[in-house]
mmCIF file of C-alpha atoms and ligand atoms in Angstrom:
data_model
loop_
_atom_site.group_PDB
_atom_site.id
_atom_site.type_symbol
_atom_site.label_atom_id
_atom_site.label_comp_id
_atom_site.label_asym_id
_atom_site.label_seq_id
_atom_site.Cartn_x
_atom_site.Cartn_y
_atom_site.Cartn_z
ATOM 1 C CA MET H 1 41.763 1.530 17.888
ATOM 2 C CA ASP H 2 39.015 -0.369 16.044
ATOM 3 C CA ILE H 3 38.778 -4.091 16.882
ATOM 4 C CA ARG H 4 36.573 -6.394 14.821
ATOM 5 C CA LEU H 5 34.563 -9.149 16.502
ATOM 6 C CA ALA H 6 32.802 -12.117 14.913
ATOM 7 C CA SER H 7 30.367 -14.173 16.961
ATOM 8 C CA LEU H 8 29.732 -17.894 16.644
ATOM 9 C CA GLY H 9 26.309 -18.081 18.264
ATOM 10 C CA PHE H 10 24.124 -15.045 18.813
ATOM 11 C CA GLY H 11 21.620 -15.931 21.542
ATOM 12 C CA ASN H 12 20.954 -14.513 25.020
ATOM 13 C CA VAL H 13 24.619 -13.834 25.767
ATOM 14 C CA GLY H 14 25.494 -12.491 22.306
ATOM 15 C CA ARG H 15 22.587 -10.046 22.445
ATOM 16 C CA ALA H 16 23.499 -8.978 26.004
ATOM 17 C CA LEU H 17 27.090 -8.325 24.882
ATOM 18 C CA VAL H 18 25.929 -6.184 21.963
ATOM 19 C CA LYS H 19 23.762 -4.135 24.350
ATOM 20 C CA MET H 20 26.630 -3.705 26.836
ATOM 21 C CA LEU H 21 29.160 -2.740 24.144
ATOM 22 C CA ASP H 22 26.654 -0.171 22.878
ATOM 23 C CA GLU H 23 25.994 1.229 26.366
ATOM 24 C CA LYS H 24 29.708 1.328 27.209
ATOM 25 C CA ALA H 25 30.954 2.506 23.781
ATOM 26 C CA ALA H 26 31.741 6.065 24.904
ATOM 27 C CA GLU H 27 33.600 4.908 28.045
ATOM 28 C CA LEU H 28 35.544 2.257 26.117
ATOM 29 C CA GLU H 29 36.646 4.960 23.687
ATOM 30 C CA ARG H 30 37.402 7.601 26.334
ATOM 31 C CA LEU H 31 39.122 5.384 28.910
ATOM 32 C CA HIS H 32 40.695 2.669 26.761
ATOM 33 C CA HIS H 33 40.743 4.155 23.215
ATOM 34 C CA LEU H 34 38.822 1.090 22.013
ATOM 35 C CA THR H 35 35.980 0.740 19.521
ATOM 36 C CA PHE H 36 34.516 -2.728 19.041
ATOM 37 C CA ILE H 37 32.598 -3.441 15.835
ATOM 38 C CA PHE H 38 31.017 -6.659 14.571
ATOM 39 C CA SER H 39 32.313 -8.079 11.304
ATOM 40 C CA GLY H 40 30.201 -11.232 11.370
ATOM 41 C CA ALA H 41 27.822 -13.471 13.276
ATOM 42 C CA LEU H 42 26.501 -16.988 12.791
ATOM 43 C CA THR H 43 23.559 -18.902 14.267
ATOM 44 C CA ARG H 44 22.334 -22.458 13.768
ATOM 45 C CA THR H 45 18.867 -21.718 12.360
ATOM 46 C CA SER H 46 19.126 -18.174 10.918
ATOM 47 C CA GLY H 47 22.484 -18.619 9.156
ATOM 48 C CA GLY H 48 25.068 -15.885 9.297
ATOM 49 C CA TRP H 49 26.624 -12.796 7.745
ATOM 50 C CA ILE H 50 29.988 -11.110 7.364
ATOM 51 C CA SER H 51 30.915 -7.486 6.746
ATOM 52 C CA THR H 52 34.304 -5.965 5.979
ATOM 53 C CA ARG H 53 32.943 -2.470 6.849
ATOM 54 C CA GLY H 54 31.631 -3.740 10.182
ATOM 55 C CA VAL H 55 28.379 -3.157 12.048
ATOM 56 C CA THR H 56 28.399 -1.124 15.260
ATOM 57 C CA PRO H 57 26.893 -2.577 18.459
ATOM 58 C CA GLY H 58 24.332 0.253 18.284
ATOM 59 C CA GLU H 59 23.268 -0.723 14.749
ATOM 60 C CA LEU H 60 23.052 -4.399 15.761
ATOM 61 C CA ALA H 61 21.109 -3.629 18.948
ATOM 62 C CA ALA H 62 18.625 -1.513 16.982
ATOM 63 C CA GLY H 63 18.129 -4.176 14.280
ATOM 64 C CA GLU H 64 16.077 -7.334 14.330
ATOM 65 C CA TRP H 65 18.643 -9.963 13.344
ATOM 66 C CA PRO H 66 18.585 -12.923 13.936
ATOM 67 C CA GLY H 67 14.793 -12.672 14.321
ATOM 68 C CA GLY H 68 14.301 -10.550 11.178
ATOM 69 C CA SER H 69 16.276 -9.078 8.305
ATOM 70 C CA LEU H 70 20.097 -9.004 8.036
ATOM 71 C CA PRO H 71 21.936 -5.861 9.223
ATOM 72 C CA VAL H 72 22.288 -3.240 6.466
ATOM 73 C CA GLY H 73 25.237 -3.639 4.080
ATOM 74 C CA VAL H 74 26.382 -7.137 5.100
ATOM 75 C CA GLU H 75 26.876 -10.245 2.959
ATOM 76 C CA ARG H 76 25.202 -13.524 3.814
ATOM 77 C CA PHE H 77 27.707 -16.189 4.939
ATOM 78 C CA GLU H 78 27.075 -19.572 3.310
ATOM 79 C CA GLY H 79 29.703 -21.905 4.855
ATOM 80 C CA ASP H 80 29.621 -24.005 8.021
ATOM 81 C CA SER H 81 30.646 -22.931 11.522
ATOM 82 C CA ARG H 82 34.274 -24.101 11.201
ATOM 83 C CA ALA H 83 34.638 -22.179 7.927
ATOM 84 C CA PHE H 84 33.156 -19.133 9.659
ATOM 85 C CA ALA H 85 35.691 -19.328 12.512
ATOM 86 C CA ALA H 86 38.516 -19.574 9.975
ATOM 87 C CA GLY H 87 37.249 -17.079 7.404
ATOM 88 C CA CYS H 88 35.434 -14.264 9.217
ATOM 89 C CA PRO H 89 37.216 -10.890 8.862
ATOM 90 C CA ALA H 90 37.801 -10.410 12.632
ATOM 91 C CA GLU H 91 40.656 -10.016 15.088
ATOM 92 C CA ILE H 92 38.672 -11.714 17.883
ATOM 93 C CA VAL H 93 36.192 -14.603 17.579
ATOM 94 C CA LEU H 94 33.490 -14.935 20.231
ATOM 95 C CA GLU H 95 32.527 -18.587 20.841
ATOM 96 C CA LEU H 96 28.969 -18.386 22.209
ATOM 97 C CA THR H 97 27.377 -21.635 21.044
ATOM 98 C CA PRO H 98 25.559 -23.904 23.553
ATOM 99 C CA LEU H 99 27.350 -26.171 26.009
ATOM 100 C CA ASN H 100 27.820 -29.756 24.884
ATOM 101 C CA PRO H 101 28.473 -31.355 28.300
ATOM 102 C CA ARG H 102 29.477 -34.735 26.787
ATOM 103 C CA SER H 103 32.339 -33.636 24.502
ATOM 104 C CA GLY H 104 32.680 -29.850 24.231
ATOM 105 C CA GLN H 105 32.223 -30.079 20.447
ATOM 106 C CA PRO H 106 31.842 -28.423 17.951
ATOM 107 C CA ALA H 107 33.128 -25.468 19.992
ATOM 108 C CA ILE H 108 36.610 -27.028 20.349
ATOM 109 C CA ASP H 109 36.878 -27.206 16.552
ATOM 110 C CA HIS H 110 35.632 -23.602 16.244
ATOM 111 C CA ILE H 111 38.439 -22.431 18.528
ATOM 112 C CA ARG H 112 41.083 -24.534 16.738
ATOM 113 C CA ALA H 113 39.986 -23.027 13.392
ATOM 114 C CA ALA H 114 40.056 -19.470 14.750
ATOM 115 C CA PHE H 115 43.578 -19.962 16.180
ATOM 116 C CA ALA H 116 44.861 -21.484 12.934
ATOM 117 C CA ALA H 117 43.711 -18.303 11.174
ATOM 118 C CA GLY H 118 45.536 -16.139 13.738
ATOM 119 C CA ARG H 119 42.448 -14.937 15.647
ATOM 120 C CA HIS H 120 42.101 -14.493 19.403
ATOM 121 C CA VAL H 121 39.134 -16.244 21.057
ATOM 122 C CA VAL H 122 36.886 -15.167 23.915
ATOM 123 C CA THR H 123 34.301 -17.707 25.045
ATOM 124 C CA ALA H 124 31.572 -18.196 27.651
ATOM 125 C CA ASN H 125 31.207 -21.825 26.579
ATOM 126 C CA LYS H 126 32.362 -24.233 29.298
ATOM 127 C CA GLY H 127 32.702 -27.243 26.990
ATOM 128 C CA PRO H 128 35.995 -26.457 25.229
ATOM 129 C CA ILE H 129 37.718 -25.385 28.448
ATOM 130 C CA ALA H 130 36.552 -28.474 30.363
ATOM 131 C CA TYR H 131 37.530 -30.909 27.599
ATOM 132 C CA ALA H 132 40.511 -29.350 25.846
ATOM 133 C CA TYR H 133 42.120 -26.584 27.938
ATOM 134 C CA PRO H 134 45.766 -27.807 27.832
ATOM 135 C CA GLU H 135 45.615 -28.398 24.069
ATOM 136 C CA LEU H 136 43.887 -25.082 23.326
ATOM 137 C CA ARG H 137 46.248 -23.113 25.580
ATOM 138 C CA ALA H 138 49.263 -24.650 23.800
ATOM 139 C CA LEU H 139 47.701 -24.008 20.386
ATOM 140 C CA ALA H 140 47.026 -20.353 21.267
ATOM 141 C CA GLY H 141 50.698 -20.015 22.263
ATOM 142 C CA GLU H 142 51.886 -21.558 18.982
ATOM 143 C CA HIS H 143 49.815 -19.070 17.004
ATOM 144 C CA GLY H 144 50.653 -16.073 19.202
ATOM 145 C CA VAL H 145 47.025 -15.446 20.143
ATOM 146 C CA SER H 146 44.974 -15.472 23.333
ATOM 147 C CA LEU H 147 42.176 -17.673 24.718
ATOM 148 C CA ARG H 148 40.105 -16.080 27.479
ATOM 149 C CA PHE H 149 37.069 -17.549 29.229
ATOM 150 C CA GLU H 150 36.207 -15.560 32.356
ATOM 151 C CA SER H 151 32.471 -16.113 31.795
ATOM 152 C CA ALA H 152 32.728 -19.913 31.751
ATOM 153 C CA VAL H 153 32.379 -20.103 35.571
ATOM 154 C CA LEU H 154 30.108 -17.830 37.675
ATOM 155 C CA ASP H 155 29.302 -15.598 34.672
ATOM 156 C CA GLY H 156 31.513 -12.489 34.677
ATOM 157 C CA THR H 157 32.606 -12.788 38.322
ATOM 158 C CA PRO H 158 36.381 -12.299 38.189
ATOM 159 C CA ILE H 159 37.957 -15.632 39.062
ATOM 160 C CA PHE H 160 40.523 -16.469 36.371
ATOM 161 C CA ASN H 161 41.432 -12.829 35.752
ATOM 162 C CA MET H 162 41.686 -12.179 39.509
ATOM 163 C CA VAL H 163 43.953 -15.174 40.065
ATOM 164 C CA GLU H 164 46.130 -14.242 37.081
ATOM 165 C CA SER H 165 46.462 -10.558 37.863
ATOM 166 C CA SER H 166 46.187 -10.382 41.652
ATOM 167 C CA LEU H 167 47.438 -13.671 43.134
ATOM 168 C CA PRO H 168 51.090 -13.963 42.036
ATOM 169 C CA VAL H 169 53.159 -16.880 43.406
ATOM 170 C CA THR H 170 50.030 -18.360 44.931
ATOM 171 C CA THR H 171 49.311 -22.081 45.085
ATOM 172 C CA ILE H 172 45.649 -23.058 45.116
ATOM 173 C CA SER H 173 45.262 -26.362 46.936
ATOM 174 C CA GLY H 174 41.506 -26.694 46.512
ATOM 175 C CA PHE H 175 38.138 -24.973 46.373
ATOM 176 C CA ARG H 176 34.579 -25.322 47.609
ATOM 177 C CA GLY H 177 31.470 -23.620 46.292
ATOM 178 C CA LEU H 178 27.924 -23.419 45.034
ATOM 179 C CA LEU H 179 28.518 -23.156 41.296
ATOM 180 C CA ASN H 180 25.051 -23.784 39.828
ATOM 181 C CA SER H 181 22.521 -20.973 40.235
ATOM 182 C CA THR H 182 19.572 -23.042 38.968
ATOM 183 C CA SER H 183 19.974 -25.725 41.609
ATOM 184 C CA ASN H 184 20.436 -23.087 44.310
ATOM 185 C CA TYR H 185 17.267 -21.322 43.140
ATOM 186 C CA ILE H 186 15.304 -24.594 43.218
ATOM 187 C CA ARG H 187 16.779 -25.567 46.618
ATOM 188 C CA SER H 188 15.785 -22.144 48.023
ATOM 189 C CA ARG H 189 12.220 -22.515 46.730
ATOM 190 C CA MET H 190 11.926 -26.015 48.204
ATOM 191 C CA ALA H 191 13.226 -24.731 51.549
ATOM 192 C CA ILE H 192 10.110 -22.540 51.763
ATOM 193 C CA GLY H 193 7.835 -25.446 50.918
ATOM 194 C CA ASP H 194 7.468 -25.200 47.121
ATOM 195 C CA ALA H 195 7.364 -28.377 45.033
ATOM 196 C CA LEU H 196 10.372 -29.478 42.940
ATOM 197 C CA GLU H 197 8.311 -29.461 39.721
ATOM 198 C CA SER H 198 6.960 -25.908 40.057
ATOM 199 C CA ALA H 199 10.367 -24.539 41.159
ATOM 200 C CA THR H 200 11.994 -26.208 38.125
ATOM 201 C CA GLN H 201 9.353 -24.796 35.768
ATOM 202 C CA ASP H 202 9.899 -21.306 37.191
ATOM 203 C CA ALA H 203 13.696 -21.644 36.768
ATOM 204 C CA GLN H 204 13.097 -22.492 33.094
ATOM 205 C CA ARG H 205 10.680 -19.583 32.698
ATOM 206 C CA LEU H 206 13.298 -17.217 34.170
ATOM 207 C CA GLY H 207 15.788 -18.456 31.544
ATOM 208 C CA ILE H 208 18.353 -19.621 34.119
ATOM 209 C CA ALA H 209 17.894 -23.405 33.726
ATOM 210 C CA GLU H 210 19.532 -25.430 30.970
ATOM 211 C CA ALA H 211 17.073 -26.650 28.314
ATOM 212 C CA ASP H 212 17.474 -30.025 30.053
ATOM 213 C CA PRO H 213 17.301 -29.057 33.763
ATOM 214 C CA THR H 214 18.720 -32.418 34.855
ATOM 215 C CA LEU H 215 22.103 -31.029 33.720
ATOM 216 C CA ASP H 216 21.714 -28.519 36.575
ATOM 217 C CA LEU H 217 19.941 -30.654 39.177
ATOM 218 C CA GLU H 218 22.010 -33.799 38.723
ATOM 219 C CA GLY H 219 25.275 -31.911 38.961
ATOM 220 C CA TRP H 220 26.551 -32.027 35.351
ATOM 221 C CA ASP H 221 26.838 -28.257 35.005
ATOM 222 C CA ALA H 222 28.646 -28.071 38.362
ATOM 223 C CA ALA H 223 30.917 -30.978 37.349
ATOM 224 C CA VAL H 224 31.903 -29.200 34.121
ATOM 225 C CA LYS H 225 32.692 -26.024 36.104
ATOM 226 C CA ALA H 226 34.669 -27.987 38.722
ATOM 227 C CA THR H 227 36.711 -29.542 35.907
ATOM 228 C CA ILE H 228 37.552 -26.105 34.521
ATOM 229 C CA LEU H 229 38.539 -24.684 37.916
ATOM 230 C CA ALA H 230 40.681 -27.734 38.752
ATOM 231 C CA ASN H 231 42.431 -27.844 35.372
ATOM 232 C CA VAL H 232 43.025 -24.103 35.051
ATOM 233 C CA LEU H 233 43.764 -23.122 38.658
ATOM 234 C CA MET H 234 45.378 -26.338 39.920
ATOM 235 C CA SER H 235 46.962 -27.743 36.709
ATOM 236 C CA ALA H 236 44.878 -30.914 37.050
ATOM 237 C CA ASP H 237 43.923 -33.104 34.094
ATOM 238 C CA LEU H 238 40.308 -33.996 34.889
ATOM 239 C CA ARG H 239 37.297 -34.510 32.624
ATOM 240 C CA PRO H 240 33.690 -33.923 33.747
ATOM 241 C CA ALA H 241 33.137 -37.701 34.062
ATOM 242 C CA ASP H 242 35.989 -37.805 36.640
ATOM 243 C CA ILE H 243 34.015 -35.594 39.022
ATOM 244 C CA GLU H 244 32.186 -37.763 41.534
ATOM 245 C CA ARG H 245 28.460 -36.944 41.533
ATOM 246 C CA SER H 246 26.883 -38.811 44.429
ATOM 247 C CA GLY H 247 23.345 -38.587 45.752
ATOM 248 C CA VAL H 248 22.362 -35.689 43.511
ATOM 249 C CA SER H 249 19.318 -37.226 41.805
ATOM 250 C CA SER H 250 15.894 -35.596 42.255
ATOM 251 C CA GLU H 251 14.780 -38.584 44.367
ATOM 252 C CA ALA H 252 17.828 -38.249 46.639
ATOM 253 C CA MET H 253 17.163 -34.525 46.947
ATOM 254 C CA LEU H 254 13.555 -35.093 48.070
ATOM 255 C CA ALA H 255 14.630 -37.774 50.577
ATOM 256 C CA LYS H 256 17.403 -35.580 52.017
ATOM 257 C CA GLU H 257 15.038 -32.611 52.223
ATOM 258 C CA GLN H 258 12.667 -34.617 54.405
ATOM 259 C CA ALA H 259 15.480 -35.838 56.679
ATOM 260 C CA LEU H 260 17.076 -32.382 57.069
ATOM 261 C CA PRO H 261 18.242 -31.657 60.658
ATOM 262 C CA PRO H 262 16.770 -28.466 62.231
ATOM 263 C CA GLY H 263 18.695 -25.290 61.358
ATOM 264 C CA HIS H 264 20.308 -26.849 58.295
ATOM 265 C CA THR H 265 19.955 -25.971 54.600
ATOM 266 C CA LEU H 266 20.407 -28.428 51.745
ATOM 267 C CA LYS H 267 22.777 -27.204 48.991
ATOM 268 C CA GLN H 268 24.489 -28.665 45.929
ATOM 269 C CA VAL H 269 28.136 -28.274 46.985
ATOM 270 C CA VAL H 270 31.273 -28.689 44.857
ATOM 271 C CA VAL H 271 34.459 -29.680 46.694
ATOM 272 C CA CYS H 272 37.913 -30.095 45.178
ATOM 273 C CA CYS H 273 41.296 -30.734 46.797
ATOM 274 C CA ARG H 274 44.766 -32.043 46.054
ATOM 275 C CA SER H 275 45.576 -35.158 48.060
ATOM 276 C CA GLU H 276 48.556 -34.754 50.371
ATOM 277 C CA GLU H 277 49.288 -38.475 49.941
ATOM 278 C CA ASP H 278 49.445 -38.974 46.175
ATOM 279 C CA GLY H 279 49.184 -35.395 44.839
ATOM 280 C CA ALA H 280 46.078 -36.264 42.788
ATOM 281 C CA VAL H 281 43.332 -33.679 42.395
ATOM 282 C CA ARG H 282 39.859 -35.025 43.177
ATOM 283 C CA ALA H 283 36.519 -33.217 43.006
ATOM 284 C CA SER H 284 32.918 -34.041 43.802
ATOM 285 C CA VAL H 285 29.417 -32.612 43.562
ATOM 286 C CA HIS H 286 27.049 -33.642 46.320
ATOM 287 C CA LEU H 287 23.987 -32.512 48.242
ATOM 288 C CA GLN H 288 25.033 -31.443 51.698
ATOM 289 C CA ALA H 289 23.053 -30.335 54.750
ATOM 290 C CA LEU H 290 24.847 -27.130 55.761
ATOM 291 C CA PRO H 291 24.608 -25.667 59.289
ATOM 292 C CA GLU H 292 23.894 -21.964 59.755
ATOM 293 C CA SER H 293 27.571 -21.357 60.560
ATOM 294 C CA ASP H 294 28.512 -22.268 56.973
ATOM 295 C CA LEU H 295 28.816 -19.211 54.717
ATOM 296 C CA LEU H 296 27.455 -21.142 51.736
ATOM 297 C CA ALA H 297 24.220 -21.893 53.644
ATOM 298 C CA HIS H 298 23.361 -18.194 53.347
ATOM 299 C CA LEU H 299 23.470 -18.011 49.539
ATOM 300 C CA SER H 300 19.886 -17.995 48.338
ATOM 301 C CA GLY H 301 17.948 -17.697 45.104
ATOM 302 C CA MET H 302 20.268 -17.340 42.121
ATOM 303 C CA GLU H 303 23.354 -16.518 44.202
ATOM 304 C CA THR H 304 26.510 -18.554 43.722
ATOM 305 C CA GLY H 305 29.866 -18.501 45.466
ATOM 306 C CA LEU H 306 33.352 -19.950 45.475
ATOM 307 C CA THR H 307 36.017 -20.246 48.182
ATOM 308 C CA LEU H 308 39.586 -20.766 46.961
ATOM 309 C CA HIS H 309 42.024 -22.390 49.407
ATOM 310 C CA THR H 310 45.307 -20.541 48.869
ATOM 311 C CA ASP H 311 48.769 -20.586 50.490
ATOM 312 C CA THR H 312 49.004 -16.784 50.477
ATOM 313 C CA MET H 313 45.543 -15.492 51.396
ATOM 314 C CA GLY H 314 44.117 -18.498 53.232
ATOM 315 C CA ASN H 315 40.490 -18.943 52.218
ATOM 316 C CA LEU H 316 39.401 -16.355 49.694
ATOM 317 C CA THR H 317 35.656 -16.219 48.950
ATOM 318 C CA ILE H 318 33.868 -14.500 46.095
ATOM 319 C CA ILE H 319 30.067 -14.341 45.863
ATOM 320 C CA GLU H 320 27.998 -13.504 42.814
ATOM 321 C CA GLY H 321 24.554 -11.970 43.341
ATOM 322 C CA LYS H 322 21.861 -12.718 40.799
ATOM 323 C CA GLY H 323 23.689 -13.702 37.607
ATOM 324 C CA GLY H 324 22.561 -14.068 33.999
ATOM 325 C CA PRO H 325 23.339 -13.023 30.437
ATOM 326 C CA GLY H 326 24.165 -9.413 31.474
ATOM 327 C CA GLN H 327 26.851 -10.543 33.930
ATOM 328 C CA THR H 328 28.102 -13.106 31.405
ATOM 329 C CA ALA H 329 28.389 -10.335 28.810
ATOM 330 C CA PHE H 330 30.460 -8.304 31.267
ATOM 331 C CA GLY H 331 32.916 -11.216 31.638
ATOM 332 C CA LEU H 332 33.291 -11.224 27.843
ATOM 333 C CA LEU H 333 33.799 -7.467 27.802
ATOM 334 C CA SER H 334 36.514 -7.687 30.453
ATOM 335 C CA ASP H 335 38.251 -10.408 28.407
ATOM 336 C CA LEU H 336 38.034 -8.231 25.277
ATOM 337 C CA VAL H 337 39.643 -5.305 27.084
ATOM 338 C CA TRP H 338 42.342 -7.656 28.443
ATOM 339 C CA ILE H 339 43.227 -8.867 24.943
ATOM 340 C CA ALA H 340 43.189 -5.313 23.592
ATOM 341 C CA ARG H 341 45.651 -4.214 26.315
ATOM 342 C CA GLU H 342 47.976 -7.164 25.691
ATOM 343 C CA PHE H 343 47.975 -7.332 21.895
ATOM 344 C CA PHE H 344 46.828 -4.081 20.276
HETATM 345 N N1 LIG F 1 22.998 -17.525 29.589
HETATM 346 C C1 LIG F 1 23.896 -17.318 30.537
HETATM 347 O O1 LIG F 1 23.663 -16.541 31.475
HETATM 348 C C2 LIG F 1 25.251 -17.983 30.471
HETATM 349 C C3 LIG F 1 26.121 -17.871 31.563
HETATM 350 C C4 LIG F 1 27.413 -18.442 31.472
HETATM 351 C C5 LIG F 1 27.779 -19.144 30.332
HETATM 352 N N2 LIG F 1 26.869 -19.258 29.293
HETATM 353 C C6 LIG F 1 27.284 -20.005 28.091
HETATM 354 O O2 LIG F 1 27.325 -19.089 26.983
HETATM 355 C C7 LIG F 1 26.992 -19.792 25.780
HETATM 356 C C8 LIG F 1 25.836 -19.059 25.088
HETATM 357 O O3 LIG F 1 24.719 -19.038 25.971
HETATM 358 P P1 LIG F 1 23.324 -18.406 25.502
HETATM 359 O O4 LIG F 1 22.505 -18.294 26.731
HETATM 360 O O5 LIG F 1 23.564 -17.205 24.646
HETATM 361 O O6 LIG F 1 22.767 -19.583 24.580
HETATM 362 P P2 LIG F 1 21.557 -19.493 23.521
HETATM 363 O O7 LIG F 1 20.670 -18.353 23.863
HETATM 364 O O8 LIG F 1 21.007 -20.872 23.438
HETATM 365 O O9 LIG F 1 22.296 -19.123 22.135
HETATM 366 C C9 LIG F 1 23.142 -20.034 21.477
HETATM 367 C C10 LIG F 1 23.434 -19.489 20.090
HETATM 368 O O10 LIG F 1 24.297 -20.406 19.412
HETATM 369 C C11 LIG F 1 23.731 -20.716 18.124
HETATM 370 N N3 LIG F 1 24.248 -22.009 17.708
HETATM 371 C C12 LIG F 1 23.913 -23.253 18.151
HETATM 372 N N4 LIG F 1 24.673 -24.188 17.559
HETATM 373 C C13 LIG F 1 25.492 -23.518 16.694
HETATM 374 C C14 LIG F 1 26.485 -23.918 15.774
HETATM 375 N N5 LIG F 1 26.841 -25.200 15.628
HETATM 376 N N6 LIG F 1 27.118 -22.953 15.033
HETATM 377 C C15 LIG F 1 26.797 -21.662 15.171
HETATM 378 N N7 LIG F 1 25.858 -21.210 16.038
HETATM 379 C C16 LIG F 1 25.220 -22.131 16.791
HETATM 380 C C17 LIG F 1 22.250 -20.631 18.360
HETATM 381 O O11 LIG F 1 21.539 -20.524 17.140
HETATM 382 P P3 LIG F 1 19.963 -20.907 17.110
HETATM 383 O O12 LIG F 1 19.293 -19.961 18.083
HETATM 384 O O13 LIG F 1 19.593 -20.684 15.706
HETATM 385 O O14 LIG F 1 19.882 -22.344 17.581
HETATM 386 C C18 LIG F 1 22.196 -19.352 19.203
HETATM 387 O O15 LIG F 1 22.347 -18.218 18.383
HETATM 388 C C19 LIG F 1 26.644 -21.230 26.191
HETATM 389 O O16 LIG F 1 27.763 -22.064 26.002
HETATM 390 C C20 LIG F 1 26.309 -21.099 27.685
HETATM 391 O O17 LIG F 1 26.530 -22.298 28.411
HETATM 392 C C21 LIG F 1 25.642 -18.703 29.336
#
């Protein structure tokens, strides 16, 4: 079965997905009878292309686009990103444009346009899920297509797919975790005496920090992820601005670091729970001094982790080692295989 993909955005994650689909092409064919080909891609500065014949991941990986010339045999695409989502000749649209932490746009519009044209969507972009999950889920249902977003939280670590496939009749009453690898990396460096500035610069050099690292350090990235987890796993109706972010400024971090009790480690912790009194779901991001007995205190460097509080399995914890575009690409690949199994 050939399945055509078109990618809105073709940066670190898009390139990592192409590489993984190329490396796994033989296994995808042998084990799942699936061949993924690219029928289009669009970027902000290098424009885009479409191809009815399709370009294999191997051809794309070997070429220079978007840095150099277009892949062989494709047509240049001249419209805007919404027109691309609606008009690209693909069964599945990949939404891989950057996070807009204030509104989730234009990615929400990209997904609406893809659904209206009858295309499934797989995204690693947190914005649309944090700001418009109930609407987009309903819209996907109306059009008989799927929206999958495993990579939106903790890269490709199976959270949403695990809950959906392996935790039937389970109620999740809350969660707690370290969801932002950049802040954990910087916290770990500061714990061994490095300065905030040099640790932040190194996080940017490693490509793990947002272009604006305050989104990581001041808890915005974690707040967006907490919103997604609460809305998807606990049927809440939060927005990132509803997540309390207290004492997470750089100044607060330096002050708390100096006042840290012996044997404790400072971490940016996300906590979410449903109130037993009024049933409301509330979440917060804060800097917490964790004792050695706390599992999260032991996550270092780029590690992240999440504990789900469930009524069937008690506390269930999943830890991601060093994450990045490769792991994010794997989350996309697992979503692609899921859609292929369900719909093709
Ligand atoms: N990197 C990770 O490990 C990771 C992990 C989890 C989730 N994510 C999420 O995955 C998404 C992609 O991340 P990335 O690291 O690949 O980002 P990136 O390297 O910055 O690439 C973004 C791509 O989107 C293009 N783009 C920007 N605005 C666009 C628009 N309006 N229409 C079409 N294309 C547009 C960019 O084009 P130009 O280059 O021309 O600007 C670029 O090709 C983001 O939402 C990110 O938050 C990333």
